Amino acid sequence: MTALRLHIGNKRYSSWSLRAWLVLRKAGLDFQENLVPLGRPETRRQLAEISPGGTVPALQAGDAVFWDSLAIAEWAAEQQPELWPAHEIQRARARAAVSAMHAGFTALRRQCPMDLGRTPKAVALTPDIRADIAAIQALWNDVGSMDGPWLFGRWSIADAFFTPVAARFHTYDIPLHAGAQDYCDTLLGDEDYAVWHADALKESWPDPLAAAH
């Protein structure tokens, strides 16, 4: 196997890095981490040297570099196909769910950024955020499987993509329907997520969004 190196942002704040990291962990792939603190004067230069997209996560696989969380997930699935559901219909639905998360729910992502060190506390929710929360819960209800605790029964890339959403729902104390809350509890109770979360709480870098203003 080609040596793998995953470049990530702050574990406390970088939701897209978390997604790629979870996928590689669940794939059982051996990789090194390189954390690039975000929002610092040297960050842009460091990212330009690492990633053609100038963003994290970025995965180095030998001489190749993939700089998007979904591209990294799809590459990992080429190595470990079980990262997607086995049944073709479920696999297509899982890809649709992941695509929805990858491209959408911008109000929630923008106004409730991931902060794993935040003490859970409710905030005022705009109509756009409420619409995103309702749409996410509806999506989970529509595609959720009865064959196991994860969205499609057993763990899949879809669960990696929604783990930061569950973290947001927790830290912003957002009330959910019972089924959605159970799913969030499953995501946040995952042993690999617990490793990431513990590392996030050890970080001392400032919020990159605050540093940018």
mmCIF file of N, CA and C in Angstrom, residues 18-156:
data_model
loop_
_atom_site.group_PDB
_atom_site.id
_atom_site.type_symbol
_atom_site.label_atom_id
_atom_site.label_comp_id
_atom_site.label_asym_id
_atom_site.label_seq_id
_atom_site.Cartn_x
_atom_site.Cartn_y
_atom_site.Cartn_z
ATOM 1 N N LEU A 18 -12.647 16.148 9.806
ATOM 2 C CA LEU A 18 -13.207 15.046 10.585
ATOM 3 C C LEU A 18 -13.829 14.001 9.673
ATOM 4 N N ARG A 19 -14.559 14.433 8.668
ATOM 5 C CA ARG A 19 -15.206 13.476 7.768
ATOM 6 C C ARG A 19 -14.182 12.566 7.082
ATOM 7 N N ALA A 20 -13.151 13.174 6.502
ATOM 8 C CA ALA A 20 -12.138 12.380 5.803
ATOM 9 C C ALA A 20 -11.400 11.462 6.776
ATOM 10 N N TRP A 21 -11.078 11.957 7.940
ATOM 11 C CA TRP A 21 -10.356 11.180 8.950
ATOM 12 C C TRP A 21 -11.167 9.956 9.376
ATOM 13 N N LEU A 22 -12.457 10.150 9.624
ATOM 14 C CA LEU A 22 -13.310 9.023 10.011
ATOM 15 C C LEU A 22 -13.354 7.960 8.918
ATOM 16 N N VAL A 23 -13.466 8.390 7.672
ATOM 17 C CA VAL A 23 -13.524 7.423 6.566
ATOM 18 C C VAL A 23 -12.251 6.583 6.517
ATOM 19 N N LEU A 24 -11.105 7.224 6.636
ATOM 20 C CA LEU A 24 -9.846 6.472 6.585
ATOM 21 C C LEU A 24 -9.713 5.533 7.779
ATOM 22 N N ARG A 25 -10.143 5.981 8.936
ATOM 23 C CA ARG A 25 -10.096 5.116 10.126
ATOM 24 C C ARG A 25 -10.992 3.895 9.933
ATOM 25 N N LYS A 26 -12.211 4.115 9.483
ATOM 26 C CA LYS A 26 -13.147 3.008 9.316
ATOM 27 C C LYS A 26 -12.704 2.071 8.195
ATOM 28 N N ALA A 27 -11.958 2.607 7.226
ATOM 29 C CA ALA A 27 -11.445 1.768 6.140
ATOM 30 C C ALA A 27 -10.288 0.897 6.608
ATOM 31 N N GLY A 28 -9.751 1.175 7.792
ATOM 32 C CA GLY A 28 -8.622 0.407 8.297
ATOM 33 C C GLY A 28 -7.323 0.728 7.584
ATOM 34 N N LEU A 29 -7.251 1.907 6.971
ATOM 35 C CA LEU A 29 -6.055 2.300 6.234
ATOM 36 C C LEU A 29 -5.048 2.961 7.180
ATOM 37 N N ASP A 30 -3.801 2.620 7.009
ATOM 38 C CA ASP A 30 -2.735 3.178 7.835
ATOM 39 C C ASP A 30 -2.325 4.528 7.250
ATOM 40 N N PHE A 31 -2.440 5.574 8.018
ATOM 41 C CA PHE A 31 -2.090 6.900 7.511
ATOM 42 C C PHE A 31 -1.494 7.747 8.614
ATOM 43 N N GLN A 32 -0.672 8.687 8.210
ATOM 44 C CA GLN A 32 -0.124 9.674 9.129
ATOM 45 C C GLN A 32 -0.984 10.936 9.064
ATOM 46 N N GLU A 33 -0.991 11.683 10.152
ATOM 47 C CA GLU A 33 -1.706 12.955 10.207
ATOM 48 C C GLU A 33 -0.715 14.113 10.164
ATOM 49 N N ASN A 34 -1.102 15.170 9.495
ATOM 50 C CA ASN A 34 -0.380 16.434 9.572
ATOM 51 C C ASN A 34 -1.400 17.532 9.801
ATOM 52 N N LEU A 35 -1.377 18.123 10.990
ATOM 53 C CA LEU A 35 -2.358 19.141 11.334
ATOM 54 C C LEU A 35 -1.802 20.525 10.996
ATOM 55 N N VAL A 36 -2.564 21.258 10.198
ATOM 56 C CA VAL A 36 -2.214 22.627 9.816
ATOM 57 C C VAL A 36 -3.168 23.560 10.557
ATOM 58 N N PRO A 37 -2.702 24.277 11.583
ATOM 59 C CA PRO A 37 -3.597 25.197 12.303
ATOM 60 C C PRO A 37 -4.173 26.248 11.358
ATOM 61 N N LEU A 38 -5.467 26.426 11.415
ATOM 62 C CA LEU A 38 -6.149 27.342 10.501
ATOM 63 C C LEU A 38 -6.197 28.753 11.080
ATOM 64 N N GLY A 39 -6.335 29.735 10.187
ATOM 65 C CA GLY A 39 -6.519 31.106 10.622
ATOM 66 C C GLY A 39 -5.267 31.803 11.100
ATOM 67 N N ARG A 40 -4.088 31.244 10.791
ATOM 68 C CA ARG A 40 -2.828 31.872 11.199
ATOM 69 C C ARG A 40 -2.167 32.513 9.981
ATOM 70 N N PRO A 41 -1.227 33.447 10.202
ATOM 71 C CA PRO A 41 -0.608 34.146 9.061
ATOM 72 C C PRO A 41 0.029 33.215 8.048
ATOM 73 N N GLU A 42 0.584 32.106 8.515
ATOM 74 C CA GLU A 42 1.277 31.190 7.615
ATOM 75 C C GLU A 42 0.380 30.112 7.024
ATOM 76 N N THR A 43 -0.900 30.086 7.413
ATOM 77 C CA THR A 43 -1.774 29.000 6.992
ATOM 78 C C THR A 43 -1.924 28.919 5.475
ATOM 79 N N ARG A 44 -2.171 30.044 4.826
ATOM 80 C CA ARG A 44 -2.398 30.027 3.379
ATOM 81 C C ARG A 44 -1.187 29.484 2.641
ATOM 82 N N ARG A 45 0.000 29.890 3.059
ATOM 83 C CA ARG A 45 1.219 29.399 2.399
ATOM 84 C C ARG A 45 1.380 27.894 2.621
ATOM 85 N N GLN A 46 1.149 27.454 3.840
ATOM 86 C CA GLN A 46 1.289 26.030 4.138
ATOM 87 C C GLN A 46 0.306 25.197 3.328
ATOM 88 N N LEU A 47 -0.932 25.671 3.231
ATOM 89 C CA LEU A 47 -1.929 24.914 2.477
ATOM 90 C C LEU A 47 -1.609 24.901 0.986
ATOM 91 N N ALA A 48 -1.094 26.001 0.471
ATOM 92 C CA ALA A 48 -0.730 26.054 -0.953
ATOM 93 C C ALA A 48 0.373 25.059 -1.274
ATOM 94 N N GLU A 49 1.250 24.802 -0.323
ATOM 95 C CA GLU A 49 2.334 23.843 -0.532
ATOM 96 C C GLU A 49 1.844 22.399 -0.464
ATOM 97 N N ILE A 50 0.724 22.199 0.214
ATOM 98 C CA ILE A 50 0.205 20.850 0.442
ATOM 99 C C ILE A 50 -0.839 20.451 -0.584
ATOM 100 N N SER A 51 -1.767 21.370 -0.852
ATOM 101 C CA SER A 51 -2.988 21.026 -1.564
ATOM 102 C C SER A 51 -3.205 21.912 -2.776
ATOM 103 N N PRO A 52 -3.410 21.334 -3.956
ATOM 104 C CA PRO A 52 -3.736 22.154 -5.125
ATOM 105 C C PRO A 52 -4.984 23.004 -4.923
ATOM 106 N N GLY A 53 -5.888 22.551 -4.080
ATOM 107 C CA GLY A 53 -7.084 23.324 -3.794
ATOM 108 C C GLY A 53 -6.885 24.354 -2.705
ATOM 109 N N GLY A 54 -5.742 24.320 -2.027
ATOM 110 C CA GLY A 54 -5.482 25.261 -0.945
ATOM 111 C C GLY A 54 -6.363 25.055 0.263
ATOM 112 N N THR A 55 -6.855 23.819 0.450
ATOM 113 C CA THR A 55 -7.780 23.525 1.541
ATOM 114 C C THR A 55 -7.395 22.221 2.224
ATOM 115 N N VAL A 56 -7.945 22.024 3.393
ATOM 116 C CA VAL A 56 -7.905 20.729 4.069
ATOM 117 C C VAL A 56 -9.350 20.238 4.197
ATOM 118 N N PRO A 57 -9.503 18.897 4.219
ATOM 119 C CA PRO A 57 -8.462 17.885 4.222
ATOM 120 C C PRO A 57 -7.826 17.706 2.847
ATOM 121 N N ALA A 58 -6.615 17.172 2.878
ATOM 122 C CA ALA A 58 -5.933 16.780 1.650
ATOM 123 C C ALA A 58 -5.196 15.488 1.951
ATOM 124 N N LEU A 59 -5.379 14.516 1.087
ATOM 125 C CA LEU A 59 -4.751 13.215 1.281
ATOM 126 C C LEU A 59 -3.639 13.017 0.268
ATOM 127 N N GLN A 60 -2.439 12.775 0.766
ATOM 128 C CA GLN A 60 -1.319 12.391 -0.083
ATOM 129 C C GLN A 60 -1.246 10.878 -0.135
ATOM 130 N N ALA A 61 -1.302 10.339 -1.335
ATOM 131 C CA ALA A 61 -1.146 8.899 -1.560
ATOM 132 C C ALA A 61 -0.006 8.739 -2.558
ATOM 133 N N GLY A 62 1.203 8.580 -2.058
ATOM 134 C CA GLY A 62 2.369 8.584 -2.938
ATOM 135 C C GLY A 62 2.543 9.970 -3.534
ATOM 136 N N ASP A 63 2.571 10.037 -4.853
ATOM 137 C CA ASP A 63 2.730 11.314 -5.538
ATOM 138 C C ASP A 63 1.406 12.025 -5.799
ATOM 139 N N ALA A 64 0.300 11.354 -5.516
ATOM 140 C CA ALA A 64 -1.019 11.936 -5.773
ATOM 141 C C ALA A 64 -1.538 12.672 -4.546
ATOM 142 N N VAL A 65 -2.333 13.723 -4.787
ATOM 143 C CA VAL A 65 -2.961 14.470 -3.708
ATOM 144 C C VAL A 65 -4.433 14.669 -4.053
ATOM 145 N N PHE A 66 -5.318 14.336 -3.093
ATOM 146 C CA PHE A 66 -6.755 14.556 -3.240
ATOM 147 C C PHE A 66 -7.164 15.569 -2.179
ATOM 148 N N TRP A 67 -7.838 16.658 -2.567
ATOM 149 C CA TRP A 67 -8.043 17.764 -1.629
ATOM 150 C C TRP A 67 -9.504 18.075 -1.367
ATOM 151 N N ASP A 68 -10.338 17.097 -1.405
ATOM 152 C CA ASP A 68 -11.749 17.294 -1.094
ATOM 153 C C ASP A 68 -12.223 16.081 -0.295
ATOM 154 N N SER A 69 -13.043 16.327 0.725
ATOM 155 C CA SER A 69 -13.458 15.229 1.599
ATOM 156 C C SER A 69 -14.209 14.142 0.848
ATOM 157 N N LEU A 70 -15.057 14.516 -0.096
ATOM 158 C CA LEU A 70 -15.799 13.515 -0.850
ATOM 159 C C LEU A 70 -14.878 12.740 -1.781
ATOM 160 N N ALA A 71 -13.924 13.423 -2.404
ATOM 161 C CA ALA A 71 -12.954 12.725 -3.256
ATOM 162 C C ALA A 71 -12.131 11.743 -2.432
ATOM 163 N N ILE A 72 -11.740 12.154 -1.227
ATOM 164 C CA ILE A 72 -10.985 11.262 -0.344
ATOM 165 C C ILE A 72 -11.833 10.051 0.027
ATOM 166 N N ALA A 73 -13.106 10.291 0.346
ATOM 167 C CA ALA A 73 -14.000 9.188 0.707
ATOM 168 C C ALA A 73 -14.173 8.215 -0.454
ATOM 169 N N GLU A 74 -14.361 8.742 -1.659
ATOM 170 C CA GLU A 74 -14.530 7.859 -2.818
ATOM 171 C C GLU A 74 -13.245 7.082 -3.103
ATOM 172 N N TRP A 75 -12.087 7.725 -2.933
ATOM 173 C CA TRP A 75 -10.819 7.006 -3.119
ATOM 174 C C TRP A 75 -10.697 5.878 -2.095
ATOM 175 N N ALA A 76 -11.050 6.164 -0.840
ATOM 176 C CA ALA A 76 -10.984 5.133 0.200
ATOM 177 C C ALA A 76 -11.920 3.979 -0.122
ATOM 178 N N ALA A 77 -13.087 4.292 -0.685
ATOM 179 C CA ALA A 77 -14.043 3.240 -1.046
ATOM 180 C C ALA A 77 -13.537 2.382 -2.199
ATOM 181 N N GLU A 78 -12.656 2.932 -3.015
ATOM 182 C CA GLU A 78 -12.019 2.112 -4.052
ATOM 183 C C GLU A 78 -11.136 1.047 -3.405
ATOM 184 N N GLN A 79 -10.553 1.390 -2.269
ATOM 185 C CA GLN A 79 -9.704 0.430 -1.553
ATOM 186 C C GLN A 79 -10.543 -0.509 -0.693
ATOM 187 N N GLN A 80 -11.617 0.023 -0.107
ATOM 188 C CA GLN A 80 -12.475 -0.748 0.796
ATOM 189 C C GLN A 80 -13.936 -0.516 0.411
ATOM 190 N N PRO A 81 -14.463 -1.282 -0.549
ATOM 191 C CA PRO A 81 -15.834 -1.032 -1.049
ATOM 192 C C PRO A 81 -16.915 -1.099 0.021
ATOM 193 N N GLU A 82 -16.648 -1.786 1.141
ATOM 194 C CA GLU A 82 -17.674 -1.896 2.172
ATOM 195 C C GLU A 82 -17.947 -0.566 2.869
ATOM 196 N N LEU A 83 -17.215 0.476 2.531
ATOM 197 C CA LEU A 83 -17.522 1.802 3.071
ATOM 198 C C LEU A 83 -18.864 2.320 2.562
ATOM 199 N N TRP A 84 -19.345 1.782 1.442
ATOM 200 C CA TRP A 84 -20.687 2.081 0.950
ATOM 201 C C TRP A 84 -21.574 0.860 1.216
ATOM 202 N N PRO A 85 -22.891 1.036 1.323
ATOM 203 C CA PRO A 85 -23.780 -0.118 1.492
ATOM 204 C C PRO A 85 -23.611 -1.132 0.357
ATOM 205 N N ALA A 86 -23.828 -2.394 0.668
ATOM 206 C CA ALA A 86 -23.620 -3.454 -0.317
ATOM 207 C C ALA A 86 -24.700 -3.453 -1.398
ATOM 208 N N HIS A 87 -25.938 -3.140 -1.026
ATOM 209 C CA HIS A 87 -27.040 -3.189 -1.981
ATOM 210 C C HIS A 87 -27.006 -1.951 -2.869
ATOM 211 N N GLU A 88 -27.198 -2.128 -4.169
ATOM 212 C CA GLU A 88 -27.033 -1.022 -5.116
ATOM 213 C C GLU A 88 -28.008 0.123 -4.863
ATOM 214 N N ILE A 89 -29.254 -0.195 -4.460
ATOM 215 C CA ILE A 89 -30.227 0.868 -4.196
ATOM 216 C C ILE A 89 -29.821 1.659 -2.952
ATOM 217 N N GLN A 90 -29.455 0.937 -1.904
ATOM 218 C CA GLN A 90 -29.001 1.613 -0.698
ATOM 219 C C GLN A 90 -27.725 2.406 -0.954
ATOM 220 N N ARG A 91 -26.863 1.864 -1.790
ATOM 221 C CA ARG A 91 -25.614 2.562 -2.120
ATOM 222 C C ARG A 91 -25.910 3.882 -2.832
ATOM 223 N N ALA A 92 -26.855 3.857 -3.745
ATOM 224 C CA ALA A 92 -27.222 5.082 -4.450
ATOM 225 C C ALA A 92 -27.852 6.090 -3.489
ATOM 226 N N ARG A 93 -28.671 5.615 -2.577
ATOM 227 C CA ARG A 93 -29.301 6.518 -1.611
ATOM 228 C C ARG A 93 -28.264 7.099 -0.650
ATOM 229 N N ALA A 94 -27.289 6.287 -0.286
ATOM 230 C CA ALA A 94 -26.220 6.787 0.582
ATOM 231 C C ALA A 94 -25.426 7.872 -0.119
ATOM 232 N N ARG A 95 -25.140 7.667 -1.391
ATOM 233 C CA ARG A 95 -24.412 8.693 -2.154
ATOM 234 C C ARG A 95 -25.247 9.972 -2.270
ATOM 235 N N ALA A 96 -26.543 9.828 -2.440
ATOM 236 C CA ALA A 96 -27.413 10.998 -2.512
ATOM 237 C C ALA A 96 -27.407 11.761 -1.192
ATOM 238 N N ALA A 97 -27.447 11.035 -0.080
ATOM 239 C CA ALA A 97 -27.421 11.681 1.235
ATOM 240 C C ALA A 97 -26.105 12.417 1.454
ATOM 241 N N VAL A 98 -25.004 11.779 1.069
ATOM 242 C CA VAL A 98 -23.691 12.403 1.220
ATOM 243 C C VAL A 98 -23.594 13.645 0.337
ATOM 244 N N SER A 99 -24.086 13.556 -0.874
ATOM 245 C CA SER A 99 -24.045 14.710 -1.778
ATOM 246 C C SER A 99 -24.859 15.871 -1.225
ATOM 247 N N ALA A 100 -25.998 15.563 -0.613
ATOM 248 C CA ALA A 100 -26.822 16.609 -0.014
ATOM 249 C C ALA A 100 -26.061 17.322 1.091
ATOM 250 N N MET A 101 -25.346 16.560 1.898
ATOM 251 C CA MET A 101 -24.565 17.169 2.981
ATOM 252 C C MET A 101 -23.381 17.938 2.435
ATOM 253 N N HIS A 102 -22.739 17.390 1.433
ATOM 254 C CA HIS A 102 -21.538 18.007 0.861
ATOM 255 C C HIS A 102 -21.852 19.362 0.243
ATOM 256 N N ALA A 103 -23.021 19.493 -0.341
ATOM 257 C CA ALA A 103 -23.347 20.708 -1.095
ATOM 258 C C ALA A 103 -24.353 21.621 -0.399
ATOM 259 N N GLY A 104 -25.052 21.125 0.593
ATOM 260 C CA GLY A 104 -26.179 21.877 1.128
ATOM 261 C C GLY A 104 -26.096 22.212 2.597
ATOM 262 N N PHE A 105 -27.252 22.592 3.146
ATOM 263 C CA PHE A 105 -27.408 22.946 4.556
ATOM 264 C C PHE A 105 -26.452 24.072 4.961
ATOM 265 N N THR A 106 -26.328 25.050 4.076
ATOM 266 C CA THR A 106 -25.331 26.104 4.271
ATOM 267 C C THR A 106 -25.671 27.027 5.438
ATOM 268 N N ALA A 107 -26.941 27.237 5.734
ATOM 269 C CA ALA A 107 -27.294 28.108 6.856
ATOM 270 C C ALA A 107 -26.811 27.516 8.172
ATOM 271 N N LEU A 108 -27.051 26.230 8.365
ATOM 272 C CA LEU A 108 -26.590 25.559 9.585
ATOM 273 C C LEU A 108 -25.072 25.591 9.655
ATOM 274 N N ARG A 109 -24.407 25.272 8.546
ATOM 275 C CA ARG A 109 -22.949 25.218 8.543
ATOM 276 C C ARG A 109 -22.338 26.590 8.793
ATOM 277 N N ARG A 110 -22.937 27.630 8.246
ATOM 278 C CA ARG A 110 -22.369 28.974 8.349
ATOM 279 C C ARG A 110 -22.648 29.592 9.723
ATOM 280 N N GLN A 111 -23.845 29.419 10.223
ATOM 281 C CA GLN A 111 -24.232 30.119 11.441
ATOM 282 C C GLN A 111 -24.024 29.297 12.709
ATOM 283 N N CYS A 112 -23.811 28.001 12.555
ATOM 284 C CA CYS A 112 -23.517 27.135 13.705
ATOM 285 C C CYS A 112 -22.267 26.326 13.389
ATOM 286 N N PRO A 113 -21.101 26.973 13.279
ATOM 287 C CA PRO A 113 -19.879 26.253 12.928
ATOM 288 C C PRO A 113 -19.513 25.222 13.986
ATOM 289 N N MET A 114 -18.845 24.171 13.552
ATOM 290 C CA MET A 114 -18.442 23.122 14.489
ATOM 291 C C MET A 114 -17.413 23.672 15.469
ATOM 292 N N ASP A 115 -17.654 23.437 16.746
ATOM 293 C CA ASP A 115 -16.714 23.789 17.811
ATOM 294 C C ASP A 115 -16.861 22.732 18.891
ATOM 295 N N LEU A 116 -15.972 21.741 18.861
ATOM 296 C CA LEU A 116 -16.123 20.603 19.767
ATOM 297 C C LEU A 116 -15.791 20.952 21.206
ATOM 298 N N GLY A 117 -15.203 22.118 21.435
ATOM 299 C CA GLY A 117 -14.911 22.545 22.794
ATOM 300 C C GLY A 117 -15.976 23.445 23.386
ATOM 301 N N ARG A 118 -17.014 23.699 22.642
ATOM 302 C CA ARG A 118 -18.063 24.616 23.087
ATOM 303 C C ARG A 118 -18.957 23.946 24.132
ATOM 304 N N THR A 119 -19.216 24.632 25.224
ATOM 305 C CA THR A 119 -20.189 24.146 26.190
ATOM 306 C C THR A 119 -21.571 24.194 25.553
ATOM 307 N N PRO A 120 -22.301 23.087 25.556
ATOM 308 C CA PRO A 120 -23.611 23.092 24.899
ATOM 309 C C PRO A 120 -24.495 24.221 25.395
ATOM 310 N N LYS A 121 -24.969 25.004 24.448
ATOM 311 C CA LYS A 121 -25.809 26.146 24.776
ATOM 312 C C LYS A 121 -26.649 26.504 23.569
ATOM 313 N N ALA A 122 -27.925 26.759 23.791
ATOM 314 C CA ALA A 122 -28.827 27.094 22.697
ATOM 315 C C ALA A 122 -28.530 28.486 22.157
ATOM 316 N N VAL A 123 -28.795 28.669 20.886
ATOM 317 C CA VAL A 123 -28.670 29.974 20.237
ATOM 318 C C VAL A 123 -29.978 30.273 19.511
ATOM 319 N N ALA A 124 -30.158 31.530 19.147
ATOM 320 C CA ALA A 124 -31.333 31.892 18.365
ATOM 321 C C ALA A 124 -31.217 31.282 16.977
ATOM 322 N N LEU A 125 -32.250 30.589 16.558
ATOM 323 C CA LEU A 125 -32.226 29.908 15.268
ATOM 324 C C LEU A 125 -33.032 30.705 14.250
ATOM 325 N N THR A 126 -32.380 31.082 13.166
ATOM 326 C CA THR A 126 -33.064 31.807 12.102
ATOM 327 C C THR A 126 -33.967 30.848 11.332
ATOM 328 N N PRO A 127 -34.906 31.364 10.565
ATOM 329 C CA PRO A 127 -35.751 30.483 9.746
ATOM 330 C C PRO A 127 -34.935 29.593 8.805
ATOM 331 N N ASP A 128 -33.834 30.107 8.267
ATOM 332 C CA ASP A 128 -33.004 29.297 7.368
ATOM 333 C C ASP A 128 -32.372 28.121 8.105
ATOM 334 N N ILE A 129 -31.910 28.355 9.329
ATOM 335 C CA ILE A 129 -31.332 27.259 10.107
ATOM 336 C C ILE A 129 -32.414 26.238 10.449
ATOM 337 N N ARG A 130 -33.560 26.720 10.861
ATOM 338 C CA ARG A 130 -34.658 25.801 11.191
ATOM 339 C C ARG A 130 -35.040 24.956 9.978
ATOM 340 N N ALA A 131 -35.019 25.556 8.809
ATOM 341 C CA ALA A 131 -35.338 24.810 7.593
ATOM 342 C C ALA A 131 -34.291 23.725 7.346
ATOM 343 N N ASP A 132 -33.014 24.036 7.560
ATOM 344 C CA ASP A 132 -31.960 23.033 7.398
ATOM 345 C C ASP A 132 -32.126 21.895 8.400
ATOM 346 N N ILE A 133 -32.408 22.231 9.644
ATOM 347 C CA ILE A 133 -32.583 21.208 10.684
ATOM 348 C C ILE A 133 -33.746 20.285 10.327
ATOM 349 N N ALA A 134 -34.836 20.859 9.870
ATOM 350 C CA ALA A 134 -35.995 20.045 9.481
ATOM 351 C C ALA A 134 -35.663 19.167 8.281
ATOM 352 N N ALA A 135 -34.926 19.714 7.304
ATOM 353 C CA ALA A 135 -34.581 18.946 6.111
ATOM 354 C C ALA A 135 -33.649 17.789 6.439
ATOM 355 N N ILE A 136 -32.703 18.016 7.332
ATOM 356 C CA ILE A 136 -31.783 16.945 7.727
ATOM 357 C C ILE A 136 -32.543 15.830 8.431
ATOM 358 N N GLN A 137 -33.414 16.186 9.351
ATOM 359 C CA GLN A 137 -34.175 15.154 10.057
ATOM 360 C C GLN A 137 -35.080 14.384 9.099
ATOM 361 N N ALA A 138 -35.668 15.088 8.140
ATOM 362 C CA ALA A 138 -36.516 14.412 7.157
ATOM 363 C C ALA A 138 -35.695 13.459 6.309
ATOM 364 N N LEU A 139 -34.500 13.879 5.915
ATOM 365 C CA LEU A 139 -33.632 13.013 5.123
ATOM 366 C C LEU A 139 -33.285 11.754 5.913
ATOM 367 N N TRP A 140 -32.876 11.938 7.169
ATOM 368 C CA TRP A 140 -32.535 10.777 7.996
ATOM 369 C C TRP A 140 -33.725 9.829 8.123
ATOM 370 N N ASN A 141 -34.901 10.389 8.300
ATOM 371 C CA ASN A 141 -36.097 9.558 8.435
ATOM 372 C C ASN A 141 -36.402 8.819 7.139
ATOM 373 N N ASP A 142 -36.191 9.473 6.006
ATOM 374 C CA ASP A 142 -36.517 8.871 4.706
ATOM 375 C C ASP A 142 -35.587 7.713 4.357
ATOM 376 N N VAL A 143 -34.307 7.857 4.672
ATOM 377 C CA VAL A 143 -33.344 6.830 4.234
ATOM 378 C C VAL A 143 -32.935 5.892 5.356
ATOM 379 N N GLY A 144 -33.305 6.189 6.588
ATOM 380 C CA GLY A 144 -32.848 5.398 7.721
ATOM 381 C C GLY A 144 -33.246 3.934 7.618
ATOM 382 N N SER A 145 -32.322 3.076 8.002
ATOM 383 C CA SER A 145 -32.524 1.632 7.930
ATOM 384 C C SER A 145 -32.898 1.072 9.295
ATOM 385 N N MET A 146 -33.662 -0.013 9.297
ATOM 386 C CA MET A 146 -33.994 -0.721 10.535
ATOM 387 C C MET A 146 -33.019 -1.854 10.796
ATOM 388 N N ASP A 147 -31.992 -1.986 9.949
ATOM 389 C CA ASP A 147 -31.076 -3.126 10.037
ATOM 390 C C ASP A 147 -29.887 -2.890 10.960
ATOM 391 N N GLY A 148 -29.818 -1.743 11.592
ATOM 392 C CA GLY A 148 -28.711 -1.435 12.490
ATOM 393 C C GLY A 148 -28.804 0.010 12.933
ATOM 394 N N PRO A 149 -27.894 0.453 13.808
ATOM 395 C CA PRO A 149 -27.992 1.790 14.387
ATOM 396 C C PRO A 149 -27.545 2.915 13.469
ATOM 397 N N TRP A 150 -26.800 2.566 12.401
ATOM 398 C CA TRP A 150 -26.276 3.588 11.516
ATOM 399 C C TRP A 150 -27.317 3.935 10.447
ATOM 400 N N LEU A 151 -27.038 4.952 9.657
ATOM 401 C CA LEU A 151 -28.054 5.451 8.737
ATOM 402 C C LEU A 151 -28.498 4.383 7.741
ATOM 403 N N PHE A 152 -27.562 3.546 7.301
ATOM 404 C CA PHE A 152 -27.895 2.475 6.353
ATOM 405 C C PHE A 152 -27.633 1.089 6.953
ATOM 406 N N GLY A 153 -27.858 0.980 8.237
ATOM 407 C CA GLY A 153 -27.702 -0.295 8.919
ATOM 408 C C GLY A 153 -26.330 -0.446 9.534
ATOM 409 N N ARG A 154 -25.320 -0.675 8.710
ATOM 410 C CA ARG A 154 -23.943 -0.698 9.194
ATOM 411 C C ARG A 154 -23.269 0.610 8.797
ATOM 412 N N TRP A 155 -22.147 0.890 9.429
ATOM 413 C CA TRP A 155 -21.468 2.170 9.226
ATOM 414 C C TRP A 155 -21.114 2.363 7.753
ATOM 415 N N SER A 156 -21.296 3.598 7.261
ATOM 416 C CA SER A 156 -20.940 3.922 5.882
ATOM 417 C C SER A 156 -20.409 5.353 5.823
#
